[in-house]
PDB file of C-alpha atoms in Angstrom:
ATOM      1  CA  UNK A   1     -76.741  40.811 250.594  1.00 91.00           C
ATOM      2  CA  UNK A   2     -78.403  37.451 249.947  1.00 94.00           C
ATOM      3  CA  UNK A   3     -75.883  34.932 248.585  1.00 96.00           C
ATOM      4  CA  UNK A   4     -76.363  31.468 247.110  1.00 96.00           C
ATOM      5  CA  UNK A   5     -73.304  29.189 247.211  1.00 96.00           C
ATOM      6  CA  UNK A   6     -73.395  25.930 245.293  1.00 96.00           C
ATOM      7  CA  UNK A   7     -70.796  23.306 246.163  1.00 92.00           C
ATOM      8  CA  UNK A   8     -70.674  24.714 249.683  1.00 90.00           C
ATOM      9  CA  UNK A   9     -69.459  21.404 251.142  1.00 88.00           C
ATOM     10  CA  UNK A  10     -66.494  21.316 248.746  1.00 91.00           C
ATOM     11  CA  UNK A  11     -63.058  22.657 249.608  1.00 94.00           C
ATOM     12  CA  UNK A  12     -63.465  26.075 248.007  1.00 96.00           C
ATOM     13  CA  UNK A  13     -67.153  26.379 248.888  1.00 94.00           C
ATOM     14  CA  UNK A  14     -66.295  25.883 252.543  1.00 92.00           C
ATOM     15  CA  UNK A  15     -63.679  28.662 252.487  1.00 96.00           C
ATOM     16  CA  UNK A  16     -65.983  31.002 250.559  1.00 96.00           C
ATOM     17  CA  UNK A  17     -68.637  30.572 253.248  1.00 93.00           C
ATOM     18  CA  UNK A  18     -66.078  31.006 256.065  1.00 92.00           C
ATOM     19  CA  UNK A  19     -64.744  34.260 254.622  1.00 95.00           C
ATOM     20  CA  UNK A  20     -68.089  35.878 253.762  1.00 95.00           C
ATOM     21  CA  UNK A  21     -68.206  39.615 254.511  1.00 94.00           C
ATOM     22  CA  UNK A  22     -70.246  40.910 257.450  1.00 93.00           C
ATOM     23  CA  UNK A  23     -73.937  41.112 256.657  1.00 91.00           C
ATOM     24  CA  UNK A  24     -73.887  38.462 253.947  1.00 93.00           C
ATOM     25  CA  UNK A  25     -76.830  36.085 254.299  1.00 93.00           C
ATOM     26  CA  UNK A  26     -75.535  32.786 252.979  1.00 93.00           C
ATOM     27  CA  UNK A  27     -77.688  29.957 251.684  1.00 92.00           C
ATOM     28  CA  UNK A  28     -75.669  26.860 250.852  1.00 91.00           C
ATOM     29  CA  UNK A  29     -77.128  24.076 248.766  1.00 88.00           C
ATOM     30  CA  UNK A  30     -76.119  20.454 249.140  1.00 79.00           C
ATOM     31  CA  UNK A  31     -77.421  17.014 248.268  1.00 74.00           C
ATOM     32  CA  UNK A  32     -76.605  15.823 251.786  1.00 67.00           C
ATOM     33  CA  UNK A  33     -76.480  17.338 255.258  1.00 58.00           C
ATOM     34  CA  UNK A  34     -74.277  20.382 255.643  1.00 55.00           C
ATOM     35  CA  UNK A  35     -71.829  20.006 258.500  1.00 50.00           C
ATOM     36  CA  UNK A  36     -70.782  23.649 258.915  1.00 59.00           C
ATOM     37  CA  UNK A  37     -72.618  25.101 261.921  1.00 56.00           C
ATOM     38  CA  UNK A  38     -74.504  28.371 261.836  1.00 59.00           C
ATOM     39  CA  UNK A  39     -75.214  28.414 258.091  1.00 66.00           C
ATOM     40  CA  UNK A  40     -78.608  28.316 256.447  1.00 77.00           C
ATOM     41  CA  UNK A  41     -78.709  25.512 253.927  1.00 78.00           C
ATOM     42  CA  UNK A  42     -81.086  23.751 251.608  1.00 79.00           C
ATOM     43  CA  UNK A  43     -81.029  20.163 250.411  1.00 82.00           C
ATOM     44  CA  UNK A  44     -81.270  20.325 246.649  1.00 90.00           C
ATOM     45  CA  UNK A  45     -80.288  18.229 243.653  1.00 92.00           C
ATOM     46  CA  UNK A  46     -78.870  20.932 241.394  1.00 95.00           C
ATOM     47  CA  UNK A  47     -79.410  18.671 238.384  1.00 96.00           C
ATOM     48  CA  UNK A  48     -83.138  19.073 238.939  1.00 96.00           C
ATOM     49  CA  UNK A  49     -83.033  22.190 236.810  1.00 97.00           C
ATOM     50  CA  UNK A  50     -86.674  23.097 237.437  1.00 97.00           C
ATOM     51  CA  UNK A  51     -86.160  22.993 241.215  1.00 96.00           C
ATOM     52  CA  UNK A  52     -82.899  24.929 240.937  1.00 96.00           C
ATOM     53  CA  UNK A  53     -84.511  27.592 238.781  1.00 97.00           C
ATOM     54  CA  UNK A  54     -87.450  27.855 241.193  1.00 96.00           C
ATOM     55  CA  UNK A  55     -85.153  28.313 244.204  1.00 95.00           C
ATOM     56  CA  UNK A  56     -83.285  31.176 242.560  1.00 95.00           C
ATOM     57  CA  UNK A  57     -86.451  32.933 241.429  1.00 95.00           C
ATOM     58  CA  UNK A  58     -88.158  32.541 244.779  1.00 95.00           C
ATOM     59  CA  UNK A  59     -85.201  33.653 246.885  1.00 94.00           C
ATOM     60  CA  UNK A  60     -84.080  36.399 244.463  1.00 95.00           C
ATOM     61  CA  UNK A  61     -80.428  36.244 245.489  1.00 96.00           C
ATOM     62  CA  UNK A  62     -78.253  39.304 245.094  1.00 97.00           C
ATOM     63  CA  UNK A  63     -75.266  37.083 244.372  1.00 98.00           C
ATOM     64  CA  UNK A  64     -74.793  33.535 243.081  1.00 98.00           C
ATOM     65  CA  UNK A  65     -71.413  31.814 243.562  1.00 98.00           C
ATOM     66  CA  UNK A  66     -71.212  28.561 241.641  1.00 98.00           C
ATOM     67  CA  UNK A  67     -68.554  26.197 242.985  1.00 96.00           C
ATOM     68  CA  UNK A  68     -70.285  22.846 242.384  1.00 95.00           C
ATOM     69  CA  UNK A  69     -68.913  20.485 239.719  1.00 95.00           C
ATOM     70  CA  UNK A  70     -67.482  17.049 239.163  1.00 94.00           C
ATOM     71  CA  UNK A  71     -63.866  17.942 239.841  1.00 92.00           C
ATOM     72  CA  UNK A  72     -62.211  14.534 239.452  1.00 92.00           C
ATOM     73  CA  UNK A  73     -60.353  14.654 236.159  1.00 94.00           C
ATOM     74  CA  UNK A  74     -60.191  10.865 235.866  1.00 91.00           C
ATOM     75  CA  UNK A  75     -63.915  10.419 236.535  1.00 94.00           C
ATOM     76  CA  UNK A  76     -64.716  12.697 233.605  1.00 95.00           C
ATOM     77  CA  UNK A  77     -62.250  11.024 231.222  1.00 94.00           C
ATOM     78  CA  UNK A  78     -64.197   9.251 228.478  1.00 94.00           C
ATOM     79  CA  UNK A  79     -67.495  10.291 230.063  1.00 94.00           C
ATOM     80  CA  UNK A  80     -68.170  13.807 228.807  1.00 96.00           C
ATOM     81  CA  UNK A  81     -71.840  13.024 228.120  1.00 96.00           C
ATOM     82  CA  UNK A  82     -72.340  11.854 231.695  1.00 97.00           C
ATOM     83  CA  UNK A  83     -71.020  15.096 233.209  1.00 97.00           C
ATOM     84  CA  UNK A  84     -72.104  17.695 230.641  1.00 98.00           C
ATOM     85  CA  UNK A  85     -75.292  18.565 232.527  1.00 98.00           C
ATOM     86  CA  UNK A  86     -73.419  19.155 235.795  1.00 97.00           C
ATOM     87  CA  UNK A  87     -70.250  20.801 234.494  1.00 98.00           C
ATOM     88  CA  UNK A  88     -71.730  22.777 231.574  1.00 98.00           C
ATOM     89  CA  UNK A  89     -75.525  22.886 231.650  1.00 98.00           C
ATOM     90  CA  UNK A  90     -75.812  23.855 235.311  1.00 98.00           C
ATOM     91  CA  UNK A  91     -73.427  26.844 235.211  1.00 98.00           C
ATOM     92  CA  UNK A  92     -75.157  28.061 232.044  1.00 98.00           C
ATOM     93  CA  UNK A  93     -78.552  27.858 233.754  1.00 98.00           C
ATOM     94  CA  UNK A  94     -77.297  29.693 236.847  1.00 98.00           C
ATOM     95  CA  UNK A  95     -75.720  32.405 234.696  1.00 98.00           C
ATOM     96  CA  UNK A  96     -78.974  32.861 232.803  1.00 98.00           C
ATOM     97  CA  UNK A  97     -80.972  33.141 236.028  1.00 98.00           C
ATOM     98  CA  UNK A  98     -78.494  35.547 237.623  1.00 98.00           C
ATOM     99  CA  UNK A  99     -78.640  37.735 234.507  1.00 97.00           C
ATOM    100  CA  UNK A 100     -82.434  37.626 234.578  1.00 96.00           C
ATOM    101  CA  UNK A 101     -82.447  38.882 238.183  1.00 96.00           C
ATOM    102  CA  UNK A 102     -79.594  41.337 237.555  1.00 96.00           C
ATOM    103  CA  UNK A 103     -77.632  39.553 240.291  1.00 97.00           C
ATOM    104  CA  UNK A 104     -73.871  39.204 240.577  1.00 98.00           C
ATOM    105  CA  UNK A 105     -72.522  35.849 239.404  1.00 98.00           C
ATOM    106  CA  UNK A 106     -69.200  34.093 240.004  1.00 98.00           C
ATOM    107  CA  UNK A 107     -68.411  30.841 238.223  1.00 98.00           C
ATOM    108  CA  UNK A 108     -65.527  28.703 239.484  1.00 98.00           C
ATOM    109  CA  UNK A 109     -63.585  27.271 236.568  1.00 98.00           C
ATOM    110  CA  UNK A 110     -60.166  25.578 236.518  1.00 98.00           C
ATOM    111  CA  UNK A 111     -56.626  25.782 235.200  1.00 97.00           C
ATOM    112  CA  UNK A 112     -57.588  22.662 233.221  1.00 97.00           C
ATOM    113  CA  UNK A 113     -58.964  24.917 230.479  1.00 98.00           C
ATOM    114  CA  UNK A 114     -55.287  25.220 229.517  1.00 98.00           C
ATOM    115  CA  UNK A 115     -53.124  22.445 228.133  1.00 96.00           C
ATOM    116  CA  UNK A 116     -49.823  23.490 229.656  1.00 95.00           C
ATOM    117  CA  UNK A 117     -46.808  25.348 228.277  1.00 96.00           C
ATOM    118  CA  UNK A 118     -43.491  26.821 229.403  1.00 96.00           C
ATOM    119  CA  UNK A 119     -44.605  30.468 229.697  1.00 97.00           C
ATOM    120  CA  UNK A 120     -47.309  31.560 232.151  1.00 98.00           C
ATOM    121  CA  UNK A 121     -50.898  31.925 230.993  1.00 98.00           C
ATOM    122  CA  UNK A 122     -52.521  35.345 231.154  1.00 98.00           C
ATOM    123  CA  UNK A 123     -56.169  35.808 232.090  1.00 98.00           C
ATOM    124  CA  UNK A 124     -57.361  36.266 228.506  1.00 97.00           C
ATOM    125  CA  UNK A 125     -55.331  33.527 226.809  1.00 98.00           C
ATOM    126  CA  UNK A 126     -57.483  31.236 224.698  1.00 97.00           C
ATOM    127  CA  UNK A 127     -58.421  27.887 226.288  1.00 97.00           C
ATOM    128  CA  UNK A 128     -56.474  24.862 225.054  1.00 96.00           C
ATOM    129  CA  UNK A 129     -57.676  21.880 227.151  1.00 97.00           C
ATOM    130  CA  UNK A 130     -55.944  18.520 226.842  1.00 96.00           C
ATOM    131  CA  UNK A 131     -58.462  16.257 228.628  1.00 96.00           C
ATOM    132  CA  UNK A 132     -62.235  15.788 228.791  1.00 97.00           C
ATOM    133  CA  UNK A 133     -62.538  17.583 232.122  1.00 97.00           C
ATOM    134  CA  UNK A 134     -60.810  20.642 230.677  1.00 97.00           C
ATOM    135  CA  UNK A 135     -62.974  20.541 227.556  1.00 98.00           C
ATOM    136  CA  UNK A 136     -66.125  20.725 229.686  1.00 98.00           C
ATOM    137  CA  UNK A 137     -64.724  23.508 231.888  1.00 98.00           C
ATOM    138  CA  UNK A 138     -63.751  25.553 228.828  1.00 98.00           C
ATOM    139  CA  UNK A 139     -67.212  25.088 227.322  1.00 98.00           C
ATOM    140  CA  UNK A 140     -68.794  26.110 230.635  1.00 98.00           C
ATOM    141  CA  UNK A 141     -66.752  29.328 230.631  1.00 98.00           C
ATOM    142  CA  UNK A 142     -67.886  30.103 227.093  1.00 98.00           C
ATOM    143  CA  UNK A 143     -71.547  29.507 227.866  1.00 98.00           C
ATOM    144  CA  UNK A 144     -71.487  31.393 231.174  1.00 98.00           C
ATOM    145  CA  UNK A 145     -69.978  34.512 229.613  1.00 98.00           C
ATOM    146  CA  UNK A 146     -72.331  34.255 226.642  1.00 98.00           C
ATOM    147  CA  UNK A 147     -75.354  34.079 228.952  1.00 98.00           C
ATOM    148  CA  UNK A 148     -74.039  36.755 231.334  1.00 98.00           C
ATOM    149  CA  UNK A 149     -71.099  38.858 230.067  1.00 98.00           C
ATOM    150  CA  UNK A 150     -70.796  40.569 233.470  1.00 97.00           C
ATOM    151  CA  UNK A 151     -70.085  37.271 235.244  1.00 98.00           C
ATOM    152  CA  UNK A 152     -66.715  36.705 236.895  1.00 98.00           C
ATOM    153  CA  UNK A 153     -64.915  33.461 236.048  1.00 98.00           C
ATOM    154  CA  UNK A 154     -62.353  32.435 238.667  1.00 98.00           C
ATOM    155  CA  UNK A 155     -59.701  29.910 237.582  1.00 98.00           C
ATOM    156  CA  UNK A 156     -57.921  28.331 240.566  1.00 98.00           C
ATOM    157  CA  UNK A 157     -54.972  25.980 240.249  1.00 97.00           C
ATOM    158  CA  UNK A 158     -54.037  23.030 242.498  1.00 97.00           C
ATOM    159  CA  UNK A 159     -55.941  24.179 245.602  1.00 98.00           C
ATOM    160  CA  UNK A 160     -55.181  22.873 249.069  1.00 98.00           C
ATOM    161  CA  UNK A 161     -56.606  23.366 252.561  1.00 98.00           C
ATOM    162  CA  UNK A 162     -58.789  21.638 255.157  1.00 96.00           C
ATOM    163  CA  UNK A 163     -61.990  20.313 253.545  1.00 92.00           C
ATOM    164  CA  UNK A 164     -65.397  19.852 255.112  1.00 85.00           C
ATOM    165  CA  UNK A 165     -65.991  16.711 257.138  1.00 81.00           C
ATOM    166  CA  UNK A 166     -66.460  14.010 254.525  1.00 75.00           C
ATOM    167  CA  UNK A 167     -65.092  16.224 251.769  1.00 79.00           C
ATOM    168  CA  UNK A 168     -62.779  14.977 249.053  1.00 83.00           C
ATOM    169  CA  UNK A 169     -59.107  15.079 250.089  1.00 88.00           C
ATOM    170  CA  UNK A 170     -56.872  17.510 248.219  1.00 96.00           C
ATOM    171  CA  UNK A 171     -53.201  17.034 247.413  1.00 96.00           C
ATOM    172  CA  UNK A 172     -51.844  18.518 250.651  1.00 97.00           C
ATOM    173  CA  UNK A 173     -54.258  16.572 252.839  1.00 97.00           C
ATOM    174  CA  UNK A 174     -53.479  13.295 251.081  1.00 97.00           C
ATOM    175  CA  UNK A 175     -49.755  13.790 251.625  1.00 98.00           C
ATOM    176  CA  UNK A 176     -50.256  14.897 255.236  1.00 98.00           C
ATOM    177  CA  UNK A 177     -52.486  12.001 256.203  1.00 96.00           C
ATOM    178  CA  UNK A 178     -50.031   9.470 254.861  1.00 97.00           C
ATOM    179  CA  UNK A 179     -46.829  11.032 256.159  1.00 98.00           C
ATOM    180  CA  UNK A 180     -48.235  11.867 259.602  1.00 96.00           C
ATOM    181  CA  UNK A 181     -48.673   8.098 260.016  1.00 97.00           C
ATOM    182  CA  UNK A 182     -45.088   7.482 258.955  1.00 97.00           C
ATOM    183  CA  UNK A 183     -46.070   6.191 255.524  1.00 98.00           C
ATOM    184  CA  UNK A 184     -44.180   7.185 252.404  1.00 98.00           C
ATOM    185  CA  UNK A 185     -45.676   9.053 249.460  1.00 98.00           C
ATOM    186  CA  UNK A 186     -44.703   9.338 245.811  1.00 97.00           C
ATOM    187  CA  UNK A 187     -44.711  12.802 244.250  1.00 97.00           C
ATOM    188  CA  UNK A 188     -44.226  13.832 240.636  1.00 96.00           C
ATOM    189  CA  UNK A 189     -40.995  15.695 239.949  1.00 97.00           C
ATOM    190  CA  UNK A 190     -41.868  16.448 236.298  1.00 95.00           C
ATOM    191  CA  UNK A 191     -45.276  18.085 236.882  1.00 96.00           C
ATOM    192  CA  UNK A 192     -45.071  21.778 237.755  1.00 97.00           C
ATOM    193  CA  UNK A 193     -47.794  24.033 239.124  1.00 98.00           C
ATOM    194  CA  UNK A 194     -48.433  26.934 241.533  1.00 98.00           C
ATOM    195  CA  UNK A 195     -50.240  25.506 244.601  1.00 98.00           C
ATOM    196  CA  UNK A 196     -53.029  27.763 245.846  1.00 98.00           C
ATOM    197  CA  UNK A 197     -54.319  28.017 249.407  1.00 98.00           C
ATOM    198  CA  UNK A 198     -58.110  27.724 249.156  1.00 98.00           C
ATOM    199  CA  UNK A 199     -58.613  30.641 251.531  1.00 98.00           C
ATOM    200  CA  UNK A 200     -56.853  32.918 249.039  1.00 98.00           C
ATOM    201  CA  UNK A 201     -59.105  31.754 246.226  1.00 98.00           C
ATOM    202  CA  UNK A 202     -62.098  32.561 248.436  1.00 98.00           C
ATOM    203  CA  UNK A 203     -60.667  36.053 248.999  1.00 98.00           C
ATOM    204  CA  UNK A 204     -60.438  36.479 245.223  1.00 98.00           C
ATOM    205  CA  UNK A 205     -64.107  35.505 244.848  1.00 98.00           C
ATOM    206  CA  UNK A 206     -65.270  38.105 247.358  1.00 98.00           C
ATOM    207  CA  UNK A 207     -62.914  40.755 245.946  1.00 98.00           C
ATOM    208  CA  UNK A 208     -64.264  40.190 242.424  1.00 98.00           C
ATOM    209  CA  UNK A 209     -67.788  40.667 243.737  1.00 98.00           C
ATOM    210  CA  UNK A 210     -66.894  43.710 245.806  1.00 97.00           C
ATOM    211  CA  UNK A 211     -65.163  45.430 242.903  1.00 97.00           C
ATOM    212  CA  UNK A 212     -67.566  44.347 240.175  1.00 97.00           C
ATOM    213  CA  UNK A 213     -64.857  42.628 238.134  1.00 97.00           C
ATOM    214  CA  UNK A 214     -66.060  40.444 235.272  1.00 98.00           C
ATOM    215  CA  UNK A 215     -64.509  37.962 232.868  1.00 98.00           C
ATOM    216  CA  UNK A 216     -61.735  35.407 233.501  1.00 98.00           C
ATOM    217  CA  UNK A 217     -59.370  35.805 236.458  1.00 98.00           C
ATOM    218  CA  UNK A 218     -56.468  33.396 236.991  1.00 98.00           C
ATOM    219  CA  UNK A 219     -55.652  32.665 240.630  1.00 98.00           C
ATOM    220  CA  UNK A 220     -52.627  30.781 241.955  1.00 98.00           C
ATOM    221  CA  UNK A 221     -50.160  30.815 244.815  1.00 98.00           C
ATOM    222  CA  UNK A 222     -47.698  32.666 242.597  1.00 97.00           C
ATOM    223  CA  UNK A 223     -44.723  30.366 243.335  1.00 98.00           C
ATOM    224  CA  UNK A 224     -43.798  27.662 240.834  1.00 98.00           C
ATOM    225  CA  UNK A 225     -43.060  24.228 242.310  1.00 98.00           C
ATOM    226  CA  UNK A 226     -43.057  20.648 241.161  1.00 98.00           C
ATOM    227  CA  UNK A 227     -45.431  18.347 243.011  1.00 98.00           C
ATOM    228  CA  UNK A 228     -42.350  16.740 244.581  1.00 98.00           C
ATOM    229  CA  UNK A 229     -41.077  20.126 245.809  1.00 98.00           C
ATOM    230  CA  UNK A 230     -44.511  20.898 247.251  1.00 98.00           C
ATOM    231  CA  UNK A 231     -44.537  17.579 249.112  1.00 98.00           C
ATOM    232  CA  UNK A 232     -41.098  18.290 250.563  1.00 98.00           C
ATOM    233  CA  UNK A 233     -42.290  21.753 251.607  1.00 98.00           C
ATOM    234  CA  UNK A 234     -45.182  20.109 253.458  1.00 98.00           C
ATOM    235  CA  UNK A 235     -42.691  18.035 255.451  1.00 98.00           C
ATOM    236  CA  UNK A 236     -40.781  21.200 256.397  1.00 98.00           C
ATOM    237  CA  UNK A 237     -43.846  23.119 257.586  1.00 98.00           C
ATOM    238  CA  UNK A 238     -45.402  20.192 259.474  1.00 98.00           C
ATOM    239  CA  UNK A 239     -42.128  18.825 260.885  1.00 98.00           C
ATOM    240  CA  UNK A 240     -42.300  15.535 259.029  1.00 98.00           C
ATOM    241  CA  UNK A 241     -39.533  13.373 257.614  1.00 97.00           C
ATOM    242  CA  UNK A 242     -38.615  14.496 254.083  1.00 97.00           C
ATOM    243  CA  UNK A 243     -37.288  11.002 253.384  1.00 97.00           C
ATOM    244  CA  UNK A 244     -40.934   9.870 253.288  1.00 98.00           C
ATOM    245  CA  UNK A 245     -41.277  11.626 249.901  1.00 98.00           C
ATOM    246  CA  UNK A 246     -40.123   9.660 246.862  1.00 98.00           C
ATOM    247  CA  UNK A 247     -39.749  11.550 243.560  1.00 97.00           C
ATOM    248  CA  UNK A 248     -41.290   9.835 240.539  1.00 96.00           C
ATOM    249  CA  UNK A 249     -42.019  10.778 236.926  1.00 95.00           C
ATOM    250  CA  UNK A 250     -45.454  10.831 235.328  1.00 91.00           C
ATOM    251  CA  UNK A 251     -44.399   8.050 232.946  1.00 87.00           C
ATOM    252  CA  UNK A 252     -44.408   5.721 235.966  1.00 88.00           C
ATOM    253  CA  UNK A 253     -48.156   6.180 236.476  1.00 85.00           C
ATOM    254  CA  UNK A 254     -50.732   4.246 234.459  1.00 79.00           C
ATOM    255  CA  UNK A 255     -54.414   4.749 233.811  1.00 74.00           C
ATOM    256  CA  UNK A 256     -54.628   8.495 234.431  1.00 79.00           C
ATOM    257  CA  UNK A 257     -56.232  11.055 232.140  1.00 84.00           C
ATOM    258  CA  UNK A 258     -53.698  13.236 230.291  1.00 88.00           C
ATOM    259  CA  UNK A 259     -52.562  16.238 232.308  1.00 90.00           C
ATOM    260  CA  UNK A 260     -50.298  19.174 231.454  1.00 93.00           C
ATOM    261  CA  UNK A 261     -46.796  18.935 232.865  1.00 94.00           C
ATOM    262  CA  UNK A 262     -46.448  22.658 233.440  1.00 97.00           C
ATOM    263  CA  UNK A 263     -49.218  25.185 234.089  1.00 97.00           C
ATOM    264  CA  UNK A 264     -48.441  28.588 235.600  1.00 98.00           C
ATOM    265  CA  UNK A 265     -50.293  31.911 235.754  1.00 98.00           C
ATOM    266  CA  UNK A 266     -49.065  35.486 235.401  1.00 95.00           C
ATOM    267  CA  UNK A 267     -51.802  36.883 237.725  1.00 97.00           C
ATOM    268  CA  UNK A 268     -52.178  40.310 236.081  1.00 97.00           C
ATOM    269  CA  UNK A 269     -55.827  40.832 237.013  1.00 98.00           C
ATOM    270  CA  UNK A 270     -55.470  39.355 240.500  1.00 98.00           C
ATOM    271  CA  UNK A 271     -52.766  41.890 241.317  1.00 98.00           C
ATOM    272  CA  UNK A 272     -53.940  44.931 239.354  1.00 97.00           C
ATOM    273  CA  UNK A 273     -57.741  44.781 239.589  1.00 98.00           C
ATOM    274  CA  UNK A 274     -58.410  42.739 242.720  1.00 98.00           C
ATOM    275  CA  UNK A 275     -55.284  44.100 244.450  1.00 97.00           C
ATOM    276  CA  UNK A 276     -54.549  40.720 246.015  1.00 98.00           C
ATOM    277  CA  UNK A 277     -51.204  39.078 246.661  1.00 97.00           C
ATOM    278  CA  UNK A 278     -51.758  35.361 247.322  1.00 97.00           C
ATOM    279  CA  UNK A 279     -50.008  33.434 250.070  1.00 98.00           C
ATOM    280  CA  UNK A 280     -46.883  31.610 248.993  1.00 98.00           C
ATOM    281  CA  UNK A 281     -47.190  27.831 249.379  1.00 98.00           C
ATOM    282  CA  UNK A 282     -45.108  27.987 252.550  1.00 98.00           C
ATOM    283  CA  UNK A 283     -47.308  30.739 254.019  1.00 98.00           C
ATOM    284  CA  UNK A 284     -50.492  28.893 253.048  1.00 98.00           C
ATOM    285  CA  UNK A 285     -49.279  25.677 254.657  1.00 98.00           C
ATOM    286  CA  UNK A 286     -48.351  27.595 257.809  1.00 98.00           C
ATOM    287  CA  UNK A 287     -51.926  28.929 257.975  1.00 98.00           C
ATOM    288  CA  UNK A 288     -53.147  25.346 257.631  1.00 97.00           C
ATOM    289  CA  UNK A 289     -50.881  24.229 260.452  1.00 98.00           C
ATOM    290  CA  UNK A 290     -52.200  26.973 262.764  1.00 97.00           C
ATOM    291  CA  UNK A 291     -55.851  26.209 261.922  1.00 96.00           C
ATOM    292  CA  UNK A 292     -57.709  24.251 264.665  1.00 94.00           C
ATOM    293  CA  UNK A 293     -59.169  22.052 261.899  1.00 90.00           C
ATOM    294  CA  UNK A 294     -55.754  20.360 261.778  1.00 91.00           C
ATOM    295  CA  UNK A 295     -56.656  18.397 264.908  1.00 91.00           C
ATOM    296  CA  UNK A 296     -59.720  16.896 263.209  1.00 89.00           C
ATOM    297  CA  UNK A 297     -57.883  15.746 260.089  1.00 91.00           C
ATOM    298  CA  UNK A 298     -54.586  14.679 261.644  1.00 89.00           C
TER     299      UNK A 298
END
């Protein structure tokens, strides 16, 4: 199986590549040098649509996994036009090319397609984004499934794990790097989510491909925590001082794009069709602690 992974140097892309099934021939694409050893990679600007299209047609991949995007919610705020090509046009192009080759296609979306509510979202709930990033991700989902109805759309929520060298820090890493140096952190007590270990999201990607599942699939860690509770849990797993965590409310933060205060998933398709039970946040953090990559980052 010949597999193209975009965004392979990102957090999820790294775990997808690490957990590839035996026999998978991975080609990762990146705009800069790929640091993961033993992987075939190609330097490519994915926004050069002609070059991207040519690569796919020449290599004739069996599977395309699209994990590249501008993922910083605040960068996208007020700048939809700037990021439409990357966050909407590119996934649409890849879906079209995968459909043309009759390849499998997985598009990585986001919980940001939802605006937040008290009850959990099911896989087929209608998008209701509340910020520009979510608007683009919802439009990308629509265009991907229009171009290729058999595509799988994976929606992760608040992922954490060890990134690639030089990769963007995620919430757990930011907390860990500060607290391991004895520095305090502030964590929101009024924002609630279901933190997801990136390795479990990667497992969901490969399971969707293996089982031929299409359409939207919500993926989370299954346990509902505030950001403050997650930060305290990090101190417990990594033997850090819980007093380093200060609870704050979102009203105390200025200049951020609007975000939902509560987003949770019911995980019907993850459990029933992919037959996966994700790691609880505690279990995911314990896997992080046992990972040799910890020594590089901490």
